[in-house]
Short mmCIF file of C-alpha atoms and ligand atoms in Angstrom, two decimals:
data_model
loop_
_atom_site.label_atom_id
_atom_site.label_comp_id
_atom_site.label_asym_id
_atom_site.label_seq_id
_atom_site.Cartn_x
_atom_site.Cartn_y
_atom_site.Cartn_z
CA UNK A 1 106.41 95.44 73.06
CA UNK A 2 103.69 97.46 75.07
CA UNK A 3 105.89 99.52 77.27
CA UNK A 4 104.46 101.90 80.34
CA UNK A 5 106.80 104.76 80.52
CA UNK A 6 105.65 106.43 83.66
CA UNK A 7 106.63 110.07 83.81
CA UNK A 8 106.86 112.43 80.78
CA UNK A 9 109.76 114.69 82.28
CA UNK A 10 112.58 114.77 79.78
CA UNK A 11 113.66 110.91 80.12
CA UNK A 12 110.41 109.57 79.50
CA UNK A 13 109.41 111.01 76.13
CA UNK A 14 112.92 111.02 75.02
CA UNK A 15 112.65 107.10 75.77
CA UNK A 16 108.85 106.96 74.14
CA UNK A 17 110.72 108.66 70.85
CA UNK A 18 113.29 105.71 70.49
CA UNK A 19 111.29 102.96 71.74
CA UNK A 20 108.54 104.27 68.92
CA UNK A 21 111.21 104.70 66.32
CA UNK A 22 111.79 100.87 66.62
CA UNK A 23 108.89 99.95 66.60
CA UNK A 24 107.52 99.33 69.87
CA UNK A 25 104.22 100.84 71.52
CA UNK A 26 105.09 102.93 74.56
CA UNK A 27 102.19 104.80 76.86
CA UNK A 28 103.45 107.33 78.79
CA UNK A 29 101.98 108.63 82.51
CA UNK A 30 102.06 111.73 83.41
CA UNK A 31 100.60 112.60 86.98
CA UNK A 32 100.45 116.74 86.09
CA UNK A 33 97.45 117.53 83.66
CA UNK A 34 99.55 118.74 80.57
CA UNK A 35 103.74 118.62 80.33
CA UNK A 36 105.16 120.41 82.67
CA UNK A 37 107.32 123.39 81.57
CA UNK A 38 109.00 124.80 84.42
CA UNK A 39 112.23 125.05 85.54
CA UNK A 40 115.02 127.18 85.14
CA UNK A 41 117.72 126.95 81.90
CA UNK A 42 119.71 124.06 81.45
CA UNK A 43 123.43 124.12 79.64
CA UNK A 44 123.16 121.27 77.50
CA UNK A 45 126.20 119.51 75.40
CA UNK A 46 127.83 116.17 75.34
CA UNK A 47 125.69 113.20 75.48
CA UNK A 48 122.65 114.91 75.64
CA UNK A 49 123.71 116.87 73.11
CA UNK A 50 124.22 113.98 70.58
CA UNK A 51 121.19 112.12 71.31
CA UNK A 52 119.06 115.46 70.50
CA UNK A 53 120.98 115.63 67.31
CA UNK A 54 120.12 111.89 66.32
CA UNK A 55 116.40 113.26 67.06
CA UNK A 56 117.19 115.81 64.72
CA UNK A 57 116.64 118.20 67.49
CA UNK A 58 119.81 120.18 67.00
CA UNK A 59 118.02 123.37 64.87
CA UNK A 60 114.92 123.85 67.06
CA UNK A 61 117.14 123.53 70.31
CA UNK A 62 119.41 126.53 68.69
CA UNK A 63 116.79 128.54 67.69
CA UNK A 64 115.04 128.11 71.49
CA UNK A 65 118.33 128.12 73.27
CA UNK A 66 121.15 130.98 74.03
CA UNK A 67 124.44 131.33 73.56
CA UNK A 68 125.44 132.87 76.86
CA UNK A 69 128.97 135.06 76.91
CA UNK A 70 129.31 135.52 80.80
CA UNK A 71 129.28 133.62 83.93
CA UNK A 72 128.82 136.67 86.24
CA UNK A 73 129.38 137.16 90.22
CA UNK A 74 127.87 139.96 91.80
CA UNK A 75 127.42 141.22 95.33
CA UNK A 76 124.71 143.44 96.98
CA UNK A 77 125.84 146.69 94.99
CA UNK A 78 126.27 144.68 91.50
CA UNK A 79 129.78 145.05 91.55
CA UNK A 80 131.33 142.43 89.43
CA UNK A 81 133.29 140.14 92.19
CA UNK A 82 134.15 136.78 90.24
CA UNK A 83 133.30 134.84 87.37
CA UNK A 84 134.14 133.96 83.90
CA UNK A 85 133.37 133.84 80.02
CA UNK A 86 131.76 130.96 79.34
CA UNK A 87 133.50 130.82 75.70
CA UNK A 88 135.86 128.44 77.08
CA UNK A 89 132.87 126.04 77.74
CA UNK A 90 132.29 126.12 74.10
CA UNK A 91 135.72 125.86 72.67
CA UNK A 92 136.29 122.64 74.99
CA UNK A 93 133.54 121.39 73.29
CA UNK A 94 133.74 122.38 69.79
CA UNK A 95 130.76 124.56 70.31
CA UNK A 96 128.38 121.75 70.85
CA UNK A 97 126.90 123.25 73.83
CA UNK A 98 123.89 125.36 74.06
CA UNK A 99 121.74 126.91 77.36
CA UNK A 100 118.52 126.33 76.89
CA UNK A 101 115.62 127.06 79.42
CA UNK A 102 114.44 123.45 80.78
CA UNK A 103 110.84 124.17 79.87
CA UNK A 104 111.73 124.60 75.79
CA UNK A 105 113.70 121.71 76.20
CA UNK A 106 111.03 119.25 77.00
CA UNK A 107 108.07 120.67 75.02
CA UNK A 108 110.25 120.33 71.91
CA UNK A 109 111.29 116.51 72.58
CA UNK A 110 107.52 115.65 73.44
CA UNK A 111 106.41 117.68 70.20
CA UNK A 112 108.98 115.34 68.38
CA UNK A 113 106.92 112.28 69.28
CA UNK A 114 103.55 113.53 67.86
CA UNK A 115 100.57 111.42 67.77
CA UNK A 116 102.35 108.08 67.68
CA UNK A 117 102.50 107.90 71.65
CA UNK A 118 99.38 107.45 73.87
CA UNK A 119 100.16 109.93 76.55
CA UNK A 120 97.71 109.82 79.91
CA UNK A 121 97.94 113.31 81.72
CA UNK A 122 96.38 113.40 84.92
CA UNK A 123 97.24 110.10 85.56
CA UNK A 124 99.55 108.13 87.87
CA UNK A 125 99.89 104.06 88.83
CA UNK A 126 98.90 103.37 92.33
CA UNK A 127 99.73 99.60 92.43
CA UNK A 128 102.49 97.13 89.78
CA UNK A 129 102.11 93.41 89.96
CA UNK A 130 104.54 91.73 88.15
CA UNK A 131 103.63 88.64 86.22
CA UNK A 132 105.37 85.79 83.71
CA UNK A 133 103.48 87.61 80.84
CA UNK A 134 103.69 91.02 82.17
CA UNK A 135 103.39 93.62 84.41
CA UNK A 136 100.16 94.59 85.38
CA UNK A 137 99.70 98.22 86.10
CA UNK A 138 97.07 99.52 88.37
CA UNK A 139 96.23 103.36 87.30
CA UNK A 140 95.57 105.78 90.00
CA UNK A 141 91.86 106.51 88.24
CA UNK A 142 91.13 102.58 88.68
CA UNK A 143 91.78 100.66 85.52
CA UNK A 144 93.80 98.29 85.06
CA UNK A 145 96.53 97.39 81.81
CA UNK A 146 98.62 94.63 81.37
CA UNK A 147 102.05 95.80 79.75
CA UNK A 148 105.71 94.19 78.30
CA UNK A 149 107.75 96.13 80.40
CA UNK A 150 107.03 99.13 82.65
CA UNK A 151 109.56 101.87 82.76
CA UNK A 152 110.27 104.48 85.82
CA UNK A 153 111.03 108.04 84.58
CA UNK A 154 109.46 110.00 87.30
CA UNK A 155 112.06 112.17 88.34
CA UNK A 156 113.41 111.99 92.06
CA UNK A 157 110.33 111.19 93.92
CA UNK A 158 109.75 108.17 91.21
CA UNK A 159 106.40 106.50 91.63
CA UNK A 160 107.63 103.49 90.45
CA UNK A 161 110.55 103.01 92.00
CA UNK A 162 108.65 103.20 95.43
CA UNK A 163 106.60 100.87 94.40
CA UNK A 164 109.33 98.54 92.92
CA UNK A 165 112.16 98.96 95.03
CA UNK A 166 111.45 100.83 98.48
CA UNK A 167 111.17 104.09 99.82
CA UNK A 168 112.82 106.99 98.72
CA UNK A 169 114.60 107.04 101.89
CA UNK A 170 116.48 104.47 101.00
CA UNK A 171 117.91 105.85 97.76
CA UNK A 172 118.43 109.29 98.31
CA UNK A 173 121.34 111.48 99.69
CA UNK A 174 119.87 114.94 100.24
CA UNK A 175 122.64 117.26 99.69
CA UNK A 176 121.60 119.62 101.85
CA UNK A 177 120.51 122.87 99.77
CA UNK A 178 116.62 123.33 98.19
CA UNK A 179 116.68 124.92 94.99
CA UNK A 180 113.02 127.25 93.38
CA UNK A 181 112.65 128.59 90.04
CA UNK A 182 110.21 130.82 88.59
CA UNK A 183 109.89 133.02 85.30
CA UNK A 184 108.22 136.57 84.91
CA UNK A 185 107.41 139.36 82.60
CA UNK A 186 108.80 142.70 82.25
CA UNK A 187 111.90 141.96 84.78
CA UNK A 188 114.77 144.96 84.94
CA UNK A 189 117.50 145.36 84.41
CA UNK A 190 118.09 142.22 81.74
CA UNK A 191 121.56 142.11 81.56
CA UNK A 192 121.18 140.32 78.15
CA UNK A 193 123.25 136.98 77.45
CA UNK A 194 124.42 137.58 81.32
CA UNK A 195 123.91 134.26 83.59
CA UNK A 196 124.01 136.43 86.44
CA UNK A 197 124.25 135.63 89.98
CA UNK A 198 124.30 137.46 93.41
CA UNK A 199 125.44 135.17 96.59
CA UNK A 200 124.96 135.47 100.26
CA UNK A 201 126.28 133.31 102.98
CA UNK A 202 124.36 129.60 102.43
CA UNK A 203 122.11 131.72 99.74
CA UNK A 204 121.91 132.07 95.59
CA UNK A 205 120.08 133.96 93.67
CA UNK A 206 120.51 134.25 89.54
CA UNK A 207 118.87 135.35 86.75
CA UNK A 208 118.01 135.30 83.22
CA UNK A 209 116.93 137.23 80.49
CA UNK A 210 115.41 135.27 77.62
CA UNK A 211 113.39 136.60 74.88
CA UNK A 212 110.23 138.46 74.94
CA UNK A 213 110.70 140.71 77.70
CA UNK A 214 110.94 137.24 80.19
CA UNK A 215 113.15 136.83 82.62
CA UNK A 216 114.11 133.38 84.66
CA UNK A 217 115.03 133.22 88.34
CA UNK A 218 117.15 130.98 90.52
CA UNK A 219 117.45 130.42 94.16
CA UNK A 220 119.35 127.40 95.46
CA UNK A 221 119.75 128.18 99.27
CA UNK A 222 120.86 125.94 102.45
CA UNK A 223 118.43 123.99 103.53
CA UNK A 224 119.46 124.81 107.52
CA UNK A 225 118.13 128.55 106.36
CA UNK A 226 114.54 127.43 106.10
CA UNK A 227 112.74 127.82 109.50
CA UNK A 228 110.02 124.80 109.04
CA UNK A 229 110.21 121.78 106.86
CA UNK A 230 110.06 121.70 103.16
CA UNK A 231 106.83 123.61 101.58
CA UNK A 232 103.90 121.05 100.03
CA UNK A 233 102.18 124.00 97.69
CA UNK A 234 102.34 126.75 95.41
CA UNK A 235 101.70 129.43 98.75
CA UNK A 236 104.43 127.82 101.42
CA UNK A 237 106.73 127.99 98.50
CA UNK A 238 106.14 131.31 98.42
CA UNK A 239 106.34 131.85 101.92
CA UNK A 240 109.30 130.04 102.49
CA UNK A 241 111.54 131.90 99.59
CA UNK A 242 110.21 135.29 101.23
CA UNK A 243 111.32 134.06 104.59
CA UNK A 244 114.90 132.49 103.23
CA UNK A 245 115.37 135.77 100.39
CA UNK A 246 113.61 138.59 102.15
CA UNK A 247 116.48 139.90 103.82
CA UNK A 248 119.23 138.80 101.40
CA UNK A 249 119.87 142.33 100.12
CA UNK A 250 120.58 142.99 96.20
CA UNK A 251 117.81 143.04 93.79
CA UNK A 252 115.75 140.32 96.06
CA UNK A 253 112.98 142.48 97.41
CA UNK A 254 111.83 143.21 93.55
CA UNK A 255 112.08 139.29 92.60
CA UNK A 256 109.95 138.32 95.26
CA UNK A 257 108.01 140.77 94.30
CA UNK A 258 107.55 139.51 90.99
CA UNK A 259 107.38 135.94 92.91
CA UNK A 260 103.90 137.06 94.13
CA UNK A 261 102.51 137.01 90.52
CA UNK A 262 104.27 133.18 89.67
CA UNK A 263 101.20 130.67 89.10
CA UNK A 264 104.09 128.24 88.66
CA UNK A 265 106.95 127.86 90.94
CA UNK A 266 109.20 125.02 90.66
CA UNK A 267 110.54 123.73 94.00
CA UNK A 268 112.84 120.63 95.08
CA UNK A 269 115.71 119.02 97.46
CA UNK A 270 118.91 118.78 95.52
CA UNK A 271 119.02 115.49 96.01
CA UNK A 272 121.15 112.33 94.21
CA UNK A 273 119.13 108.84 93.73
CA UNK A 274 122.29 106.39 94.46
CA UNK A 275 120.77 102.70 93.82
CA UNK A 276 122.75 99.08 93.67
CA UNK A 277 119.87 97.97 90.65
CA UNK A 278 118.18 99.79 88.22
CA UNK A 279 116.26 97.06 87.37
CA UNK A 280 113.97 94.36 88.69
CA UNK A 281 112.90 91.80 86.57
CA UNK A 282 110.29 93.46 83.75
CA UNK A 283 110.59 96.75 85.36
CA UNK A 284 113.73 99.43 84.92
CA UNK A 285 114.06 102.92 86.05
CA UNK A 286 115.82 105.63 84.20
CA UNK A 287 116.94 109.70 84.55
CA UNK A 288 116.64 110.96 87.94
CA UNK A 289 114.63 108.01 88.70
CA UNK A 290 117.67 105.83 88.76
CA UNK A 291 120.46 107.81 89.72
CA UNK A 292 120.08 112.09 89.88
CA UNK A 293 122.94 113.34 89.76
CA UNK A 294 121.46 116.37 90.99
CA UNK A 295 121.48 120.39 89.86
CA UNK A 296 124.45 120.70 90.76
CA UNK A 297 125.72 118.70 88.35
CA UNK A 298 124.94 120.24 85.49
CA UNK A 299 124.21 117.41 83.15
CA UNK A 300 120.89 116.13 84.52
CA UNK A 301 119.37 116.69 81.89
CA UNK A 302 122.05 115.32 78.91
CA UNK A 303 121.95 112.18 81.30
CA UNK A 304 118.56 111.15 81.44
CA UNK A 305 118.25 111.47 77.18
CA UNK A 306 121.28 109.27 77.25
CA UNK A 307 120.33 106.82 79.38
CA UNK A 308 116.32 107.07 77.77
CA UNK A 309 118.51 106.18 74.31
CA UNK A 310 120.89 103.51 74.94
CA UNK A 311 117.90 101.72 76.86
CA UNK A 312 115.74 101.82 73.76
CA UNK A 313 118.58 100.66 71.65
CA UNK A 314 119.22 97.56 73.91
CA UNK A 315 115.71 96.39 74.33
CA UNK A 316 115.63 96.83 70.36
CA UNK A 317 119.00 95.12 70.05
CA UNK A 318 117.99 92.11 72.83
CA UNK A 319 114.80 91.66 71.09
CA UNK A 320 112.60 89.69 73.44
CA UNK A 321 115.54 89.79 76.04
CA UNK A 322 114.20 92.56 78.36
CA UNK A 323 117.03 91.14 81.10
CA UNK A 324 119.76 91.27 78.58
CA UNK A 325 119.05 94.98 77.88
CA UNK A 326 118.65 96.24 81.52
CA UNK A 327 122.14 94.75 81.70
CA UNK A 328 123.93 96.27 79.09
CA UNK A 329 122.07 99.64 79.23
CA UNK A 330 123.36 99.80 83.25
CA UNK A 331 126.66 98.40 82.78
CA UNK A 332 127.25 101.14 79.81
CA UNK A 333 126.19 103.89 82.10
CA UNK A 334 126.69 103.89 85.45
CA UNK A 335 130.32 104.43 85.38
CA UNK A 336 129.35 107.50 84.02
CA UNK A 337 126.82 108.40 86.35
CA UNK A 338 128.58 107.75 89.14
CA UNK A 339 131.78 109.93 88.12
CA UNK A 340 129.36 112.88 87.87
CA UNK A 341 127.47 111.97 90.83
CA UNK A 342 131.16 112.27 92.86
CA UNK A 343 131.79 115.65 90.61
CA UNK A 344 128.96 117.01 92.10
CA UNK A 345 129.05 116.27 95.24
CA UNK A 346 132.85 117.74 95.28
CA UNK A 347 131.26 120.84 93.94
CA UNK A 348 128.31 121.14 95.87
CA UNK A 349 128.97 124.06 98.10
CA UNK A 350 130.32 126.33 95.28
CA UNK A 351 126.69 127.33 95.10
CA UNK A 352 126.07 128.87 98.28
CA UNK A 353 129.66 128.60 100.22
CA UNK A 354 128.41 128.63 104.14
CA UNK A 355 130.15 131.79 104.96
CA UNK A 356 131.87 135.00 103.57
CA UNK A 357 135.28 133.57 103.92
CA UNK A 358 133.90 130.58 101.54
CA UNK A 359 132.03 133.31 99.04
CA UNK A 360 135.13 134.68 98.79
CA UNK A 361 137.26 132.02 98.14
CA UNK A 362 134.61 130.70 95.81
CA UNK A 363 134.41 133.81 93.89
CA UNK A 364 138.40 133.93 93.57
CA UNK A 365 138.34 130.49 92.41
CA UNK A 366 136.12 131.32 89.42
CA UNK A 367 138.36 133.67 87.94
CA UNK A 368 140.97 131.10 87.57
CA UNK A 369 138.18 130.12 84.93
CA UNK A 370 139.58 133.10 83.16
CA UNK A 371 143.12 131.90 82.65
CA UNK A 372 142.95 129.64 79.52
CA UNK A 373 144.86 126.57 80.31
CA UNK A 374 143.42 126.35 84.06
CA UNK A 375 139.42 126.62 81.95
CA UNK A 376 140.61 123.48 79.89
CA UNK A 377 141.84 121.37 82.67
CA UNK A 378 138.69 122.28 85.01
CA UNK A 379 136.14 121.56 81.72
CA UNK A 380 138.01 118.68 80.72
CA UNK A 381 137.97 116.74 84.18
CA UNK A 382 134.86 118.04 85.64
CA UNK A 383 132.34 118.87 82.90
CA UNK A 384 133.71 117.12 79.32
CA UNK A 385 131.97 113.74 78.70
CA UNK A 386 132.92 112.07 75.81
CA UNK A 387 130.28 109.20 75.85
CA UNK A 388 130.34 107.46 72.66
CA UNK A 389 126.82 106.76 71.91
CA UNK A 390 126.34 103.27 70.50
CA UNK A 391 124.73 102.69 66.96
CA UNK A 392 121.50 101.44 66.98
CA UNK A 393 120.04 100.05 63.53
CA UNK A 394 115.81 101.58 63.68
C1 FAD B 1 108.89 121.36 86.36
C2 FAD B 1 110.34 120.93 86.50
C3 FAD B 1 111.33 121.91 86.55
C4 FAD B 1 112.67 121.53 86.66
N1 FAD B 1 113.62 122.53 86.71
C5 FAD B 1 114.92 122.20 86.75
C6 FAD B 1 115.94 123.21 86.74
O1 FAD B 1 115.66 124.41 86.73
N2 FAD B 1 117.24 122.83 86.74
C7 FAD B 1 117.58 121.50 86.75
O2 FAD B 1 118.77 121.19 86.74
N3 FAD B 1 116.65 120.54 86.81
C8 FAD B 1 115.33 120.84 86.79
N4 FAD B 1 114.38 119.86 86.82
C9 FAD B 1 114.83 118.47 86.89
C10 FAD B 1 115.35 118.02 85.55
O3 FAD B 1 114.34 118.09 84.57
C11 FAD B 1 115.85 116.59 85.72
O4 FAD B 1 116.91 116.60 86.66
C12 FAD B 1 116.47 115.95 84.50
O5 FAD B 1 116.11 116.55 83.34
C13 FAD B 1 116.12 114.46 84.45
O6 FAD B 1 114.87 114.31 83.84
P1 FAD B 1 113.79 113.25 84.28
O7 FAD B 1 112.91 113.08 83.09
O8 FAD B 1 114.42 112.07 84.88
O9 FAD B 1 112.99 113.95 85.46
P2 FAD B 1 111.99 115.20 85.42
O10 FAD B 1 112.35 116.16 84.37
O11 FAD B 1 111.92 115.67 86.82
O12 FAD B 1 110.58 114.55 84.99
C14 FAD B 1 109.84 113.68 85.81
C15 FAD B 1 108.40 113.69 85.34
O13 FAD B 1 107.68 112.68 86.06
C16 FAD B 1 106.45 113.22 86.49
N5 FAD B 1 105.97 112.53 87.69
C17 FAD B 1 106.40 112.72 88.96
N6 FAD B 1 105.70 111.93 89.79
C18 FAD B 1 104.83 111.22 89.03
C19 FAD B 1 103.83 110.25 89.32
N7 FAD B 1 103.56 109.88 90.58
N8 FAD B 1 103.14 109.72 88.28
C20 FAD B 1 103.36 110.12 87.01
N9 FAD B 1 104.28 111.06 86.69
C21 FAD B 1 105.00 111.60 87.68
C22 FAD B 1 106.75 114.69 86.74
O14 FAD B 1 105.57 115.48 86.74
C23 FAD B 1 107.69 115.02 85.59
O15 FAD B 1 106.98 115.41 84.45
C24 FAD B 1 113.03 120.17 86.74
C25 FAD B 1 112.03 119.20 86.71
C26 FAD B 1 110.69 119.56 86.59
C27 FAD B 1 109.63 118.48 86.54
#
């Protein structure tokens, strides 16, 4: 099958892998001129985790990733006020579990597809017509292509899912914080192997040191902090962190310092995608398209690689049943989406608690983490998946 894949995030070429290794033709389209590599680290393990190995993923994402010791809290004079060793993470899940920044993540999974996958950069689809032979696919430069199927995996503000099945509006719950990410050179102090983070009332900041003298930054922050409405460019970004951060206190006057210098700054709503279909007839969304489950979650990322495999191993599996497959592939999932959808939205304002009181109940909370048995029970309900990935036969 000719498959449009439109959005070459981390869903999209993960799905293009698959959907090559069985033998279809997938074109993916990507609206930024080359893949985007921003974003701040990700802690991948569990689904994710297991699809990367099947993509034999597992070395390269070791040698790019970390293995992180410390969760650490910090206030405006760097004392140490909460926090944990993230060990535990690991030994809940036998050490499959590796933080790795976002960026590395999806340059290696679009490297594993090589030259087999037409990829148009710079390009986007203004129009989809669907048809009893196929979808028909207007692209944003003017031409036309008639395809099989056309999949959505554009990330929260999904192209195709606006065009398919209604505003955004509709679909997404804001959770009320906006969350910016940078990296830059020469940062100090590094506090190596440290995911270090210094809270405020309604404000985050975090940040961390990754090889070659680079460091990343964080700031998730209430959205009620921001004086206007949500920056459109590279400069109101900028002008809206300096605004939120400028009189946070701790080390924020020398990050947005280093802020001035970003050429890339990525910038978003924490938002979920909550939708009753993920499909409508030769068209399917997947990742954040379908159902974010937001940053605060965690598992974004593992998600959208899971979902981008089992929907290439039903469409495989259905053969020329596209419908069959959209079934099976949301039926499998969305139990599993939804469960971490509710996780994080019960865990939402641990990032930036609203007021001291909150910081400091947040901050005691996390070194329950410490205490072995209460780590376990925490990981196991909240952050362990144990999604079975089906077998596939290539
Ligand atoms: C630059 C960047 C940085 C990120 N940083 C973080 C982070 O620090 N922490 C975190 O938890 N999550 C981050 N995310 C989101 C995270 O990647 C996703 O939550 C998750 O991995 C699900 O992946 P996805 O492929 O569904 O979406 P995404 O990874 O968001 O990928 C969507 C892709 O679709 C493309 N696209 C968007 N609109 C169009 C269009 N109109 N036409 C064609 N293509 C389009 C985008 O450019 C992007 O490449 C980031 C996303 C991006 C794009």
């Amino acid at each position: 099958m000719d498959v449009a894949i439109v959005g070459a995030g981390i869903a999209g070429p993960t799905l293009a892998y698959w959907l090559w290794r069985y033998g279809h033709q997938p074109t993916l389209i990507e609206k930024a001129p080359r893949l985007r590599t921003g974003g701040y680290v990700v802690d991948f393990w569990g689904g994710g985790y297991a699809v990367a190995e099947r993509m034999g993923l597992t070395a390269e994402l070791h040698g790019a990733g970390y293995v992180v010791h410390d969760v650490r809290l910090v206030d405006r004079y760097e004392r140490k006020v909460g926090g944990f060793s993230a060990d535990l993470f690991r030994r809940n899940v036998d050490g499959r579990f590796v933080t790795v920044p976002r960026g590395d993540l999806a340059a290696m999974i679009y490297r594993s597809i090589g030259h087999h996958v037409e990829t148009l950069f710079g390009e986007s689809v203004s129009a989809i017509a669907q048809e009893d032979s196929g979808v028909r696919v207007t692209l944003e430069h003017g031409q036309s292509r008639l395809f099989d199927l056309v999949i959505g995996a554009g990330g929260i503000h999904s192209p195709v899912r606006g065009l398919v099945f209604g505003p955004e509006s509709r679909f997404e719950t804001d959770l009320g914080y906006r969350v910016a990410a940078f990296e830059a050179d020469g940062y100090q102090p590094r506090d190596e192997l440290v995911y270090l983070a210094y809270s405020a009332p309604g404000q985050m900041v975090a940040r961390f040191a990754m090889r070659g003298e680079k460091t990343l930054f964080l700031f998730v922050f209430r959205a009620d902090n921001m004086s206007g409405p949500d920056p459109q460019d590279l400069s109101e970004i900028k002008t809206t962190l300096r605004q939120v951060f400028g009189r946070a206190g701790w080390e924020c006057p020398e990050i947005l310092r280093k802020l001035d210098g970003a050429s890339e700054v990525y910038f978003d709503r924490v938002s979920q995608i909550v939708m009753d279909n993920w499909s409508k007839g030769r068209v399917a969304l997947i990742g954040d398209a379908a159902a974010a489950v937001s940053l605060l979650a965690g598992e974004g990322t593992g998600l959208a690689m899971v979902q981008a495999y089992v929907l290439a191993g039903e469409l495989s599996r259905a053969g020329a049943d596209h419908r069959e497959a959209f079934r099976r592939y949301e039926r499998q999932l969305r139990p599993i989406v939804e469960a971490r959808q509710r996780s994080a939205r019960a865990f939402a304002s641990m990032f930036a608690p609203k007021t001291s009181l909150g910081l400091w109940t947040r901050n005691q909370a996390s070194k329950l983490l410490n205490i072995p048995h209460v780590a376990d029970w925490v990981i196991r309900r909240e952050f362990r998946d144990d999604i079975a990935l089906p077998e596939y036969v290539a």
